[in-house]
Coordinates of C-alpha atoms in Angstrom, one line a residue:
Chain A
X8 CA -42.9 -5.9 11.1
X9 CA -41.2 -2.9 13.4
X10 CA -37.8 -2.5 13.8
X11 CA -35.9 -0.3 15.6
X12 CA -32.6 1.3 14.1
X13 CA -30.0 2.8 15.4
X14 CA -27.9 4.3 12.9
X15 CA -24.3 6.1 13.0
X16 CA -24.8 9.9 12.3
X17 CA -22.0 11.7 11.5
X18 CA -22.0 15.4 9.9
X19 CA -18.6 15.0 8.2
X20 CA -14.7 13.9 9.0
X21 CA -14.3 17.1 10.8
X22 CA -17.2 16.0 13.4
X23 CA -17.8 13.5 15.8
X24 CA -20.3 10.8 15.3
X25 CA -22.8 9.7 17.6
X26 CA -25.5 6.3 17.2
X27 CA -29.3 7.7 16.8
X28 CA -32.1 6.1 17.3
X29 CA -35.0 5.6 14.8
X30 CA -38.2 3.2 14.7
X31 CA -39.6 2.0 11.6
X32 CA -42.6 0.4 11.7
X33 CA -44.7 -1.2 8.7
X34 CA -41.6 -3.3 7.5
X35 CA -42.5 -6.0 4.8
X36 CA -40.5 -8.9 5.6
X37 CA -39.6 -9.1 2.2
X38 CA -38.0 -5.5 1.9
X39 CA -34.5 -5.5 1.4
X40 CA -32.3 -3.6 4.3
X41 CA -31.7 -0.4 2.1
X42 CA -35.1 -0.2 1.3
X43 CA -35.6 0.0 4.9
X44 CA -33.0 2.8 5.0
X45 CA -35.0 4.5 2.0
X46 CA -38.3 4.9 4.3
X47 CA -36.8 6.0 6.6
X48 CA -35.0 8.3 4.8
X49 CA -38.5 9.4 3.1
X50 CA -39.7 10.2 6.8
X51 CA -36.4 12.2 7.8
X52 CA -37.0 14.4 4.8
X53 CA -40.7 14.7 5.1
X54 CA -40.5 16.0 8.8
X55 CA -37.5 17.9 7.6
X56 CA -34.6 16.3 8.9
X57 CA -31.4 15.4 7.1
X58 CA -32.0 11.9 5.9
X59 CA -29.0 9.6 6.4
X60 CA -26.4 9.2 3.9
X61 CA -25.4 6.0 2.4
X62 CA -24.4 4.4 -0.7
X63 CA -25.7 2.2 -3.0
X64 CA -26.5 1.8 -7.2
X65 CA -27.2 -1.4 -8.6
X66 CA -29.3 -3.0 -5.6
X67 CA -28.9 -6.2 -6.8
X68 CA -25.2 -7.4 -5.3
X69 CA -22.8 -6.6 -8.3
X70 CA -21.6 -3.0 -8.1
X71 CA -19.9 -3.0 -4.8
X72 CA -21.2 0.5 -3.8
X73 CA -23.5 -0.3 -0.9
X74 CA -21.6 -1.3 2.4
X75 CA -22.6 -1.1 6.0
X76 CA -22.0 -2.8 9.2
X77 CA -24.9 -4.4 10.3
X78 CA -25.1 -5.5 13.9
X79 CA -21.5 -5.9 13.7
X80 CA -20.9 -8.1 10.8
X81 CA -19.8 -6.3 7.6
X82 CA -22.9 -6.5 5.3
X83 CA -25.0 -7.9 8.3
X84 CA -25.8 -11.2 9.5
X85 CA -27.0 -13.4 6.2
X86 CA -23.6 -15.0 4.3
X87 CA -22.9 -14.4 0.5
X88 CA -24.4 -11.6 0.2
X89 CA -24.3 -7.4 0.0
X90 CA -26.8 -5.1 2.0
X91 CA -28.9 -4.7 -0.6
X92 CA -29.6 -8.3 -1.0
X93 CA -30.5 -8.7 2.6
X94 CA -34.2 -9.5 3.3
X95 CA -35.5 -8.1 6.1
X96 CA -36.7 -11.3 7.0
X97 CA -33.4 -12.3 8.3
X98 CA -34.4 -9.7 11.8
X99 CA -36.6 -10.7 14.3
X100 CA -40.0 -8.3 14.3
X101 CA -39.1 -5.6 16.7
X102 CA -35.4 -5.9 16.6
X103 CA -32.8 -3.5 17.1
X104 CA -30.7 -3.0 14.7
X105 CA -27.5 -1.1 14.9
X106 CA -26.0 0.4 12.0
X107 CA -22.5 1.4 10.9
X108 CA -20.3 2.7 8.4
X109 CA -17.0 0.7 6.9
X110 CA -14.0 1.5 9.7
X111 CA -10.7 1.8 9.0
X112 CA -8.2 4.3 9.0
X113 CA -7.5 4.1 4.8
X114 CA -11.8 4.7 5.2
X115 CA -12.3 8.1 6.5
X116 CA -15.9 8.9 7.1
X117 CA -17.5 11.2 4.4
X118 CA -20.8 11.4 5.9
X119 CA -22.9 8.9 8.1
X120 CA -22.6 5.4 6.3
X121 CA -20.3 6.6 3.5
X122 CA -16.9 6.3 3.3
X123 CA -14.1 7.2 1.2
X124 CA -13.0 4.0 -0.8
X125 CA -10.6 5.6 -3.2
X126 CA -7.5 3.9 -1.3
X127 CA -8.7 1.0 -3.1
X128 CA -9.0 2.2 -6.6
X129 CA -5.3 3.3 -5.6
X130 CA -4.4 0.0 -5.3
X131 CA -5.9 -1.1 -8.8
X132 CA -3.7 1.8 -10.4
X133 CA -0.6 0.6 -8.9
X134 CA -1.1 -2.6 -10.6
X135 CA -0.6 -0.9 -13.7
X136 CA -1.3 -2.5 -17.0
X137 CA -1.4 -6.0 -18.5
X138 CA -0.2 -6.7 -22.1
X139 CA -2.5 -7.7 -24.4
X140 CA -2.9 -7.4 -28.1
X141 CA -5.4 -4.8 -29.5
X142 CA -7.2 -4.3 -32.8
X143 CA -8.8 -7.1 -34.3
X144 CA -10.2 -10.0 -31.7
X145 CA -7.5 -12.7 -31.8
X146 CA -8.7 -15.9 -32.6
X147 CA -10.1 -17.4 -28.9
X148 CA -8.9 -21.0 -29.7
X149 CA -5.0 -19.4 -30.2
X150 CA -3.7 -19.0 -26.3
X151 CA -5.4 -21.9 -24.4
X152 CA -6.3 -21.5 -20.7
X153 CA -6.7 -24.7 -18.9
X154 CA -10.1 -24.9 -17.4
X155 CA -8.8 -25.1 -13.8
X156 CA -7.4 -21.6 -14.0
X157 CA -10.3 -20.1 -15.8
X158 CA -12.4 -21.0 -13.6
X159 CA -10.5 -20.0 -10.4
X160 CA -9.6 -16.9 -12.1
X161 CA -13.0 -15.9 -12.8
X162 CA -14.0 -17.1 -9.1
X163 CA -11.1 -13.9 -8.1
X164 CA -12.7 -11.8 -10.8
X165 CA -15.9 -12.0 -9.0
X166 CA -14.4 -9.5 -6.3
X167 CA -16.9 -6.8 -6.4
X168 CA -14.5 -4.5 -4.4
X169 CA -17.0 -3.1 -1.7
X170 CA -14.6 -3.5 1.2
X171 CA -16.2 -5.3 3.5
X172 CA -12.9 -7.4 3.8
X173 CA -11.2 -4.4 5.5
X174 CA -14.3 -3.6 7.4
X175 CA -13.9 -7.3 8.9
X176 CA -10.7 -7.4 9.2
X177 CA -9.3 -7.0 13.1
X178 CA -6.5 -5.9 11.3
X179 CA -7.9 -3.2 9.0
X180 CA -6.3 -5.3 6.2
X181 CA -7.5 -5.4 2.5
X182 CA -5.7 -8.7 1.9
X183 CA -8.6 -10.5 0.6
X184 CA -9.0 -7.5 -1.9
X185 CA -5.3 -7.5 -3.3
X186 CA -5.6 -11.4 -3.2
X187 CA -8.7 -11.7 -5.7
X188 CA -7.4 -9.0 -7.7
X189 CA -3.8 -10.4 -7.9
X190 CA -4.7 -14.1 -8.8
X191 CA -7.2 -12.7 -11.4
X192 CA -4.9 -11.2 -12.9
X193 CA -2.0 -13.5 -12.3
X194 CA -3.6 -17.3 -13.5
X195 CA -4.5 -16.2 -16.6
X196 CA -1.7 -15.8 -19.8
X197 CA -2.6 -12.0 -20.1
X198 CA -1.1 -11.4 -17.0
X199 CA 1.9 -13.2 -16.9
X200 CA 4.1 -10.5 -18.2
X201 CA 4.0 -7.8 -15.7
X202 CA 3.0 -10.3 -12.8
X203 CA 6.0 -9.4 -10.7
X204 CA 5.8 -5.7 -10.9
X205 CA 2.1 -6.0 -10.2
X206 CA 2.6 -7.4 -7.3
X207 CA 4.8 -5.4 -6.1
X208 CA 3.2 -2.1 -7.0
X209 CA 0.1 -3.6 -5.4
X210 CA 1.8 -4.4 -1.8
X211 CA 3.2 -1.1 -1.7
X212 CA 0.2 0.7 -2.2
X213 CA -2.0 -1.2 -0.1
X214 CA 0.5 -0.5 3.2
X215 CA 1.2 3.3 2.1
X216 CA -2.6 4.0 2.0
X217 CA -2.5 2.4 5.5
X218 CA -3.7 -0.3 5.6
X219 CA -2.7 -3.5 8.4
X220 CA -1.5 -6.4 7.8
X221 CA -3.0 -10.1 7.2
X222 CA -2.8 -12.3 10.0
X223 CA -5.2 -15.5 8.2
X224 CA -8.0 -14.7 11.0
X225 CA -10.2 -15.4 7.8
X226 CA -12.7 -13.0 9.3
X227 CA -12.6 -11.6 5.9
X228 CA -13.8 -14.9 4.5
X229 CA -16.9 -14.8 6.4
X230 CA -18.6 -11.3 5.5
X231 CA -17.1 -11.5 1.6
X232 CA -20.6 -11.0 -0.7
X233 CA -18.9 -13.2 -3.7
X234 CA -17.5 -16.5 -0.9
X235 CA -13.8 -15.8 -1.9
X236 CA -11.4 -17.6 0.0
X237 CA -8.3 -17.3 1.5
X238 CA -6.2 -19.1 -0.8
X239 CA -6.5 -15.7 -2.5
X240 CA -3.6 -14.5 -0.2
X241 CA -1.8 -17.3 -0.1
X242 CA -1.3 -16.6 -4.3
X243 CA -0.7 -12.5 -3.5
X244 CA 2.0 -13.7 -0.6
X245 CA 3.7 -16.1 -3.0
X246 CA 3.5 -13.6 -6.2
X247 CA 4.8 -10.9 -3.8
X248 CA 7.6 -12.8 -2.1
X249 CA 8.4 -14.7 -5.5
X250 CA 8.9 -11.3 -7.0
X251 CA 11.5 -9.8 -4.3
X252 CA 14.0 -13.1 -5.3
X253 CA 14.0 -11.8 -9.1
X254 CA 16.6 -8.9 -8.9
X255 CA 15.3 -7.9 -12.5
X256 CA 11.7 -6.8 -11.1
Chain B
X5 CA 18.1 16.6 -3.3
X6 CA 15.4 17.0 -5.5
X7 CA 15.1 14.1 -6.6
X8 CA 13.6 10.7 -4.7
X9 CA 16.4 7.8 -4.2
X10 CA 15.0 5.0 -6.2
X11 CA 16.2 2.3 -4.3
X12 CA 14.7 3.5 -1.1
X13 CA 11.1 4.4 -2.5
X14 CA 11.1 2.5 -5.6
X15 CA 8.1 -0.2 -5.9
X16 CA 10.6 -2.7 -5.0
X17 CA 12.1 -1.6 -2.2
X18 CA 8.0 -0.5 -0.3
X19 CA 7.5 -4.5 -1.1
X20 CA 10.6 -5.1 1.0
X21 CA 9.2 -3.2 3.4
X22 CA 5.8 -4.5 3.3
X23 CA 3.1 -6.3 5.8
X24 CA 3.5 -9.2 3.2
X25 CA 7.5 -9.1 3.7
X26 CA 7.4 -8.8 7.6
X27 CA 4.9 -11.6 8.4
X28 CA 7.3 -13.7 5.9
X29 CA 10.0 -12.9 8.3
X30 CA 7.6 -14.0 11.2
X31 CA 6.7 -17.1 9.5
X32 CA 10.2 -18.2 8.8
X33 CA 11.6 -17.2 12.4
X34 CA 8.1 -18.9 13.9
X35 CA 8.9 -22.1 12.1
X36 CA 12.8 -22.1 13.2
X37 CA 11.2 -21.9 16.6
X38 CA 8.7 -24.8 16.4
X39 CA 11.4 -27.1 15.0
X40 CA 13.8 -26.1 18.4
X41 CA 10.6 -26.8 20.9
X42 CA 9.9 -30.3 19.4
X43 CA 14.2 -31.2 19.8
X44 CA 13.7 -29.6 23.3
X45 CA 10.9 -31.9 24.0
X46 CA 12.5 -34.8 22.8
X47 CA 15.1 -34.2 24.9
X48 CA 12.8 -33.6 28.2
X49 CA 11.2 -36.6 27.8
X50 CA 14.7 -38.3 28.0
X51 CA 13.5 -37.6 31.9
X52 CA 11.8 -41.1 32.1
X53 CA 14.8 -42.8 31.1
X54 CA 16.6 -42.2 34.2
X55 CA 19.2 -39.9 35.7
X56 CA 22.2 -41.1 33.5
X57 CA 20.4 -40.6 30.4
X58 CA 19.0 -37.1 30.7
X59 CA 22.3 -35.6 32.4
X60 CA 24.3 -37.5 29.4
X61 CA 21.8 -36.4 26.8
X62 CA 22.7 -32.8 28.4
X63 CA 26.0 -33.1 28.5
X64 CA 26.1 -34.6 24.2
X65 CA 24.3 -31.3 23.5
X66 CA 27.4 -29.2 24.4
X67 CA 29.8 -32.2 22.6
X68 CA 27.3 -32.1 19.6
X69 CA 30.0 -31.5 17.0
X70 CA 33.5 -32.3 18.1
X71 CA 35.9 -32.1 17.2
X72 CA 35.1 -29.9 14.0
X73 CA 33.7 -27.6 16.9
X74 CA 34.7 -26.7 20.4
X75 CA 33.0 -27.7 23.5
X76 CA 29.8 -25.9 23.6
X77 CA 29.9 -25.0 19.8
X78 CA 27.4 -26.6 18.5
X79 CA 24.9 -25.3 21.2
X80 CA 25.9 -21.7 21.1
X81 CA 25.5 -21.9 17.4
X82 CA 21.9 -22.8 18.4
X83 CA 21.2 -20.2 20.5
X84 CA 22.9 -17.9 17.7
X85 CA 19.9 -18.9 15.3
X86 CA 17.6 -19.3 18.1
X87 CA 18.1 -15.5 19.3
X88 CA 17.9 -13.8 15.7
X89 CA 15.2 -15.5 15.0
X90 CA 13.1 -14.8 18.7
X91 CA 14.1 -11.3 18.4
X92 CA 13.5 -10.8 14.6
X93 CA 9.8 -12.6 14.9
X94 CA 9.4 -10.0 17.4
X95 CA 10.5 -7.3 15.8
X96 CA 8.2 -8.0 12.9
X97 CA 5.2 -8.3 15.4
X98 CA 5.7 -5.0 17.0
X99 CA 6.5 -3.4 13.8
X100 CA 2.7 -5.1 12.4
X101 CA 0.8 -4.5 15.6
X102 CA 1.7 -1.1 15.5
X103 CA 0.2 -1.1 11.8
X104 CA -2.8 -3.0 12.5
X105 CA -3.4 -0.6 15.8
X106 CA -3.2 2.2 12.6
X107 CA -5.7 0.9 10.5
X108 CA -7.9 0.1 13.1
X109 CA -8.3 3.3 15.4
X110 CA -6.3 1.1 18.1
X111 CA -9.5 -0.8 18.6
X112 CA -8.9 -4.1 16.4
X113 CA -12.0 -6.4 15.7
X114 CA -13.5 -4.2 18.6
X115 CA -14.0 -1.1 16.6
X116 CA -17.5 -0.7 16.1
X117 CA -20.5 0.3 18.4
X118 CA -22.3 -2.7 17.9
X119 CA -20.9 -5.0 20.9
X120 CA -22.5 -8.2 19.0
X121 CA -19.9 -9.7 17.2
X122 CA -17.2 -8.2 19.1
X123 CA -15.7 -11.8 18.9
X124 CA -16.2 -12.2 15.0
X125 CA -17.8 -14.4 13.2
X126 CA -15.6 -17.4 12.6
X127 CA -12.3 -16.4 14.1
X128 CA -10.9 -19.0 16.3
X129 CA -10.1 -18.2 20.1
X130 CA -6.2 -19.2 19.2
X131 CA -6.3 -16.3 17.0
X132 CA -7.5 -13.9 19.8
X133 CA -4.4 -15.2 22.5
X134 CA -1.5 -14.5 19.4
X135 CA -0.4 -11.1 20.6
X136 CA -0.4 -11.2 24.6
X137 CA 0.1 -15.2 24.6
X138 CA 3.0 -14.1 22.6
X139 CA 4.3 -11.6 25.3
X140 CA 3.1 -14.1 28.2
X141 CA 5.3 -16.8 26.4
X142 CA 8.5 -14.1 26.0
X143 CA 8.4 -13.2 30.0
X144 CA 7.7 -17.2 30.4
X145 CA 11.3 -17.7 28.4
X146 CA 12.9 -15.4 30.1
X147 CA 12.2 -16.6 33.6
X148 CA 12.5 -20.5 32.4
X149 CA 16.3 -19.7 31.3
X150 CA 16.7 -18.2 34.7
X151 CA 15.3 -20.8 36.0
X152 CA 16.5 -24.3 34.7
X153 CA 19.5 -23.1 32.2
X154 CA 21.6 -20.6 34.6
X155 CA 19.5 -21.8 37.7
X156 CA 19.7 -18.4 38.7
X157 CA 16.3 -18.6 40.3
X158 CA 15.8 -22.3 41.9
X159 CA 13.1 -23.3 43.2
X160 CA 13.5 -26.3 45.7
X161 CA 17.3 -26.2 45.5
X162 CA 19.9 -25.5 43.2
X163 CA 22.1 -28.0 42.0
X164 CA 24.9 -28.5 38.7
X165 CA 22.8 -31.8 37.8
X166 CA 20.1 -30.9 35.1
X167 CA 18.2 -33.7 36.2
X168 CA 17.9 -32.5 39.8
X169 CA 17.3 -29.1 39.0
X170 CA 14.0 -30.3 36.8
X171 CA 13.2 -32.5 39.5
X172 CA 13.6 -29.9 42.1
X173 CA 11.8 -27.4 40.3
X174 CA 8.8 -29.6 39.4
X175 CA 8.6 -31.3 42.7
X176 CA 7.0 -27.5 43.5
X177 CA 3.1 -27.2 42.6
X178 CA 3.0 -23.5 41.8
X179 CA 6.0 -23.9 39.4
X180 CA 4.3 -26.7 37.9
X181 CA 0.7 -23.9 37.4
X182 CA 3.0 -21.4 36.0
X183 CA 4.7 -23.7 33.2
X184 CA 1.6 -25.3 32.8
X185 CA 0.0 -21.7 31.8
X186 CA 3.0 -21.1 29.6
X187 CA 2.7 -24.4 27.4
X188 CA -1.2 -23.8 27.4
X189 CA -0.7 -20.0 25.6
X190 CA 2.7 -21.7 23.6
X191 CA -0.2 -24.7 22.6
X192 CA -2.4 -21.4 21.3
X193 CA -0.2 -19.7 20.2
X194 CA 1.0 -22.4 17.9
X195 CA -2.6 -23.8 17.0
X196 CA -2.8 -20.2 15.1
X197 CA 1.1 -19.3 14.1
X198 CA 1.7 -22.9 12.6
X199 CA -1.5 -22.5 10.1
X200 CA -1.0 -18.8 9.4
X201 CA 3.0 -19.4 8.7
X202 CA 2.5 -21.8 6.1
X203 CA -0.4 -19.4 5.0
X204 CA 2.0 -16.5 4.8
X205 CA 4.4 -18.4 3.2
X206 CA 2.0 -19.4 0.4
X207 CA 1.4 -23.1 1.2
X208 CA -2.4 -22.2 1.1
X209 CA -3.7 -23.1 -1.9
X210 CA -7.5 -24.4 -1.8
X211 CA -10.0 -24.9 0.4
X212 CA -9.1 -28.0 1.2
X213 CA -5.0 -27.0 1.8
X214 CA -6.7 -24.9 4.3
X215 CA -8.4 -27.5 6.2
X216 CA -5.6 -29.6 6.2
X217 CA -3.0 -26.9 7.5
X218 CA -5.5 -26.3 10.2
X219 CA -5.8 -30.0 10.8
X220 CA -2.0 -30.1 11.0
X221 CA -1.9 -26.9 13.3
X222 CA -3.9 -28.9 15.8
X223 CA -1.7 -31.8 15.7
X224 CA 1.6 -29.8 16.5
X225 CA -0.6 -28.0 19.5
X226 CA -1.4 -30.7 21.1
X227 CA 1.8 -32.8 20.5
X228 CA 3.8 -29.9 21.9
X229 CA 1.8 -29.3 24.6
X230 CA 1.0 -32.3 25.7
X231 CA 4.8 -33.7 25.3
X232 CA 5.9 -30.5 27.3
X233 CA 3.7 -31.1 30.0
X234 CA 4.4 -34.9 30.6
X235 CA 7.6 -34.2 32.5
X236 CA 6.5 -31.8 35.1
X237 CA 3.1 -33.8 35.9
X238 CA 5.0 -37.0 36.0
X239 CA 7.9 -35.5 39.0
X240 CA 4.7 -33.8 40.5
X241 CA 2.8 -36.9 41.1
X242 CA 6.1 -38.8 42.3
X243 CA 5.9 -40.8 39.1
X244 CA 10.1 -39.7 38.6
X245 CA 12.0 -38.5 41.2

């Protein structure tokens, strides 16, 4: 199949950006959409161009690097999954398809389709610790977790943190983000002791790095790679709000 | 000063600050509000039983109380509430547009180049109305208390009676298209804000919580609206008068 890209270019954060357009023909339907980027990023460099910048590692939905707005829609138009999972087959043959990087002000542009995601890891360090005991492996049986909770905990833990939340979110919000990572944390027993201050450490970040607020659109919902759900935020709300009445925090 | 006040920039203190803290604050206030418009529409539909009883019901709103309070008292205490609360829920908006309009280059959902899902994927359309259908409903309560509390503005004839003045007022078809157009963005705006406050306040648990707050968001929608908009349509059509 042939497809036509058009792809955001975009020197650095100093310079504007501008949508360029490419054709790529001799698409197998069962490429994945960054393989599509890597010919034609195999062409670019052949004919001596700069190919275009992007990011991605594991290529197989798990690592959270790759992120790009495809036709609009945060990770493009197939649900529960990242750009590198998306099969080409999902475009019609000689589509256009237009491609962007994440956008939100905490997300400054470092070059065409990557963006700086630190503000997030930000958000993980203001979290702080948990308090757990180290050296030998207690016994698993001695602090029981009912299933329930381990299983919607791990459901939070399955938060690959690639941002696409934010990049969906009218708001430019990373609710979802601070959500899964907050009820991960804050359903199971290791977390229980500094649950409050987590919370709070984590809200503060997330609005100093500059990010909006979460007005339950659930757009975020829709484009998250691992299905999470909004209930997420509901938790992060009540842990957040729950700690401002407890003076002590 | 060299060093930072911890109360002001402590971890604490940001969370006080926060989105998560403000749209509380919204949620709360929003709430207050709902429970006011479905008293105030239980007392407008008082209209179909008669003259007496709407102008008496009227009059027991400013007796509500006595003798612990004075005439009036209980009502004014009412508005008390009812202005913190409009003018802290808007407050908070401003305060979170202005963020959102931050984080987003100004340009919302609408920031990318792509112009294909300019209207997102799963959004609702009430979610799209919150912000102006909130404005539109803030002019709209301004020129209602002009209209039908000081009768400052009156349509088809002043009068003390507040039966007459709704009757009056209603008995007019382009006042009748301007409140309709108000409840219709109110009926939006609380298909969205009635979900989102329970949402923000934590009520959302699972999947299923969420269907059922949206379920319930409906419900007060259309049972607001609808009971609002009984009244005028009924003096429009001749049905009271």
């Amino acid at each position: 199949m042939n497809v036509t890209l058009r792809v955001w270019r975009q020197e650095n954060g100093d310079h504007a950006g501008r949508m360029v357009t490419y054709p790529v023909d001799g698409v197998s339907p069962d490429m994945s959409f960054l393989e599509v980027l890597d010919v034609l990023n195999e062409r670019l460099t052949l004919a001596g161009e700069d190919p275009v910048a992007f990011d991605s590692d594991c290529r197989e939905g798990i690592c959270g690097s790759c992120g790009l707005v495809i036709n609009g829609v945060a990770h493009g138009p197939k649900e529960l999954v990242t750009a590198c999972q998306l099969p080409m087959r999902t475009f019609a043959d000689g589509e256009v398809i237009e491609v962007e990087p994440w956008r939100a002000g905490p997300f400054p542009v470092i070059k065409d389709l990557v963006v700086d995601r630190g503000a997030l890891d930000r958000i993980i360090q203001a979290g702080g610790y948990i308090s757990s005991p180290t050296g030998t492996a207690p016994e698993a049986h001695s602090v029981l977790v009912p299933k329930r909770d381990a299983d919607a905990a791990f459901d939070a833990a399955t938060c690959i943190g690639c941002g696409a939340c934010v990049a969906a979110c009218p708001n430019g919000s990373a609710a979802l983000f601070l959500g899964a990572k907050i009820t991960h944390l804050g359903l199971l027993p290791q977390g229980q002791p500094e649950r409050r201050s987590r919370a709070l450490g984590m809200i503060g970040q997330h609005d100093a790095e500059g990010f909006g607020g979460c007005t339950q659109i659930g757009e975020c919902t829709a484009v998250c790679p691992k299905g999470i759900q909004m209930h997420v935020i509901s938790r992060y709300h009540r842990d957040v709000l729950g700690a401002l009445r407890h003076r002590d925090t | 000063m060299t060093t930072a006040n911890p109360t002001r920039s402590g971890p604490r203190a940001r969370a006080a600050r926060s989105t998560v803290a403000l749209k509380a604050v919204m949620a709360v206030t929003g709430l207050i509000m709902v429970l006011f418009l479905l008293a105030h529409m239980y007392g407008n539909l008082k209209l179909f039983e008669g003259w007496t009883a709407f102008d008496d019901y009227a009059h027991h709103l400013r007796t509500m109380g006595e003798p612990y309070l004075p005439y009036g008292g209980g009502l004014w205490i009412i508005r008390v509430v009812l202005l913190a609360s409009v003018g802290a829920h808007i407050w908070a908006a401003a305060v979170l547009w202005a963020r959102s309009r931050r984080a987003t280059g100004g340009r919302g959902g609408g920031r990318y180049e792509s112009p294909r899902a300019r209207r997102g994927v799963q959004r609702s359309y009430a979610s799209f109305t919150m912000r102006w259908g909130g404005v539109t409903v803030a002019l709209f309560v301004a020129y209602h208390l002009l209209h039908l509390t000081s009768n400052t503005i009156h349509p088809g004839g002043a009068s003390s009676s507040p039966y007459e003045r709704t009757v009056n007022g209603f008995e007019i078809w382009w006042v009748v298209v301007s409140y309709t157009a108000a409840m219709l963005a109110i009926g939006l705006h609380l298909r969205h804000g009635f979900w989102s406050s329970f949402a923000t306040l934590g009520a959302n648990t699972s999947l299923r919580r969420r269907q059922q707050l949206n379920a319930w968001a409906v419900v007060v929608a259309l049972v607001i609206t609808i009971g609002f908009l009984v009244p005028p349509y009924a003096v429009l059509l001749g049905w009271v008068g």
